[in-house]
Amino acid sequence: MFTVENGRLLRNGSPFLALGVNYQPSEAGCRIWADWDPATIHADFGRIAAAGLNTVRLFVIWRDLQPSPEKTDAVMLDRISDAVRTAGEHGLACVVSLFTIWMNGQLLDLAWRNGRDVWRDSELLRAEEELARSVAGALRGCAHVLAYDLGDELWNIDRRRARSLTRAEVADWQTRMARAIREESPGALVLQANDLSGTFGSGPYGIDNSAGLDLVGTHGFPVWAPGSIESTMSYKATNLTPFLTQAAGAFGAPLVDELGSYGVDEEVAAAYLRASTVSALANGATGVLVWCWQDIASCAEPYRERPAERTAGLHRLDGTPKPAMRAYQEILAVAGRLRPERGPAGTALYLPERMRGQGDSYLDAAGSGVAAFYAYLLLKRSHLDFDVVSGQLGDRALVICPSVTRLTLADLENLTASALAGAVVYLSLGDHLHAFPGPDLVGAMITDYTTSSEGKTRLHWGDREWPLDWDRAPGPVTTLRTGTADVLATYTDGSPAVISNRVGRGRFVFTNAPVEAMLDSPGRLAATGWQTFYLCVAEFAGVAVTADCPEPDVEIVPGHGADAGRVLAVNHGDRPVRTEVVMRSGAGAVGRPIALPAKGWAFVTFGEKER
């Protein structure tokens, strides 16, 4: 039986990392249940298990199982049950995705839906509950069912109606369907698979609305991501899924139930999988399910409309493995070591309640999800150890709240409580109307806004300076008049750029420059060196980097507790590097030389006296 405890997935009480694939048989594709071929499924599952994988994700094509709202097709249900049981015979866990209409950019729609609302129509809701109960009932007793996914990126079934839902309606729908599943299969885990809009979009559904769910699903495809990702081989691309993992982990136990790349050759696909998967696991993913097992031969829906979807497999049509499969198997060999033991980090990246925006009136600015992604990248490039957090912050030395465009009272309470307890809370301003924390926290007032950036195109802190691109800012340029705050950094015109105000036992560090949002431009992150600004903030907060590397493209993931002597180094760059990993302690610094290929990774070990 699968359970979740403290953000980790357990199987019969022992840690379990779900490492597997999304599965459609090559010949049948999405007609897996209609063109039933149990011999092929049996053979494929045998190969999947022999490759060292432990999980498959299966899609219940809704129209096949429920040809009318009153009828669940018993033959199709038996086939689904047979496939799941076959997986179990091969030692594979199963994620079962219900309500599959949206697939590969096309709607495999119900003939009887007639455009009705999946989330509000009473007849559809009853049919959905019946389908959920039927599948969960048929699979009751299958201890290898890892989780039920309510539906793959199902908000794409009807985006207009989905966006019109309230957060409460989404939560109620998820809870209602999860309840139907658990009525037939007590203790079953439930998740909702989210595309990138679940993190970066402003809809009422997503990672921050996980009521009724046990796992928070997320999908890692850089080609469809915001954030000015320059290419699949770029630094940002392979950091995308780890960021999505940590962001989802702020609200529940994160599962990357889809990961892959499109529009690239086989070597680039392998490089992307290698760095993304290793980093996602090291950053807390309960598992990674790659899209997908094998290239698709089928020419039926949805492949007639989007034939390129047929070439994303880990294996070619003839069954031979692509380089990505070999890269995956290298990860499988050491998977148990890739999720290090972690304690709470001294630094936290804070996700505000309205990070995803949520609102489309003239009062509502865009969300700050992309800015949070850039803050994540800056923290990684500075090699500061950190957690991504929502809600109460706990015991922290440094809190980062980047380019925020909206603060709620709950956000202000969380940030204030952290400062009062002794933390340095850094906040950069994305919207001067709805995200200014107020003069009591900041120790200053905004005098006015302007459309001119004259005199404010560079930020100076001591002997360091960084360029500012106000064309990328979510709001206008503003000017500060300090009260109780001290000035830490200035603009070129001498006006305050970064200020610090005493709040209880801690300090509130504020800049009216949305520096993270300003980095959202191709090439700007690497060219401007803004990670050194974060190091200045960390130094001011008394936070030191303990596991370091001179190369900012190399991610350093330190272990804690029993894993304290082991550091994971991941080269997210597109070129090989020769560098060193440095462990700093009160006794000094110890370096270990390391050579990493592009998108390569390695463990570096330090003795007890060296840390």
Short mmCIF file of C-alpha atoms in Angstrom, two decimals, residues 391-394 399 408-426 437 440-442 502-509:
data_model
loop_
_atom_site.label_atom_id
_atom_site.label_comp_id
_atom_site.label_asym_id
_atom_site.label_seq_id
_atom_site.Cartn_x
_atom_site.Cartn_y
_atom_site.Cartn_z
CA GLY A 391 2.31 29.76 4.34
CA GLN A 392 4.11 29.94 7.65
CA LEU A 393 7.87 30.12 7.30
CA GLY A 394 9.14 28.48 10.47
CA VAL A 399 13.48 34.81 3.46
CA THR A 408 -2.52 39.43 1.04
CA LEU A 409 -2.93 40.03 4.76
CA ALA A 410 -1.88 36.42 5.32
CA ASP A 411 1.34 37.06 3.39
CA LEU A 412 2.07 40.15 5.46
CA GLU A 413 1.43 38.22 8.66
CA ASN A 414 3.80 35.42 7.58
CA LEU A 415 6.58 37.80 6.54
CA THR A 416 6.18 39.96 9.63
CA ALA A 417 6.22 36.95 11.95
CA SER A 418 9.43 35.74 10.35
CA ALA A 419 11.13 39.11 10.78
CA LEU A 420 9.92 39.45 14.36
CA ALA A 421 11.44 36.04 15.10
CA GLY A 422 14.84 37.18 13.85
CA ALA A 423 14.93 36.54 10.10
CA VAL A 424 16.10 38.94 7.43
CA VAL A 425 13.15 39.20 5.06
CA TYR A 426 14.08 40.40 1.57
CA PRO A 437 4.32 46.00 2.47
CA ASP A 440 6.03 50.07 9.22
CA LEU A 441 7.78 47.08 7.66
CA VAL A 442 9.79 48.88 5.00
CA ARG A 502 14.55 46.86 11.98
CA VAL A 503 11.46 44.70 12.66
CA GLY A 504 11.50 42.94 16.02
CA ARG A 505 14.59 40.73 16.25
CA GLY A 506 15.05 40.74 12.48
CA ARG A 507 15.22 43.10 9.56
CA PHE A 508 13.13 43.83 6.49
CA VAL A 509 15.29 44.37 3.40
#
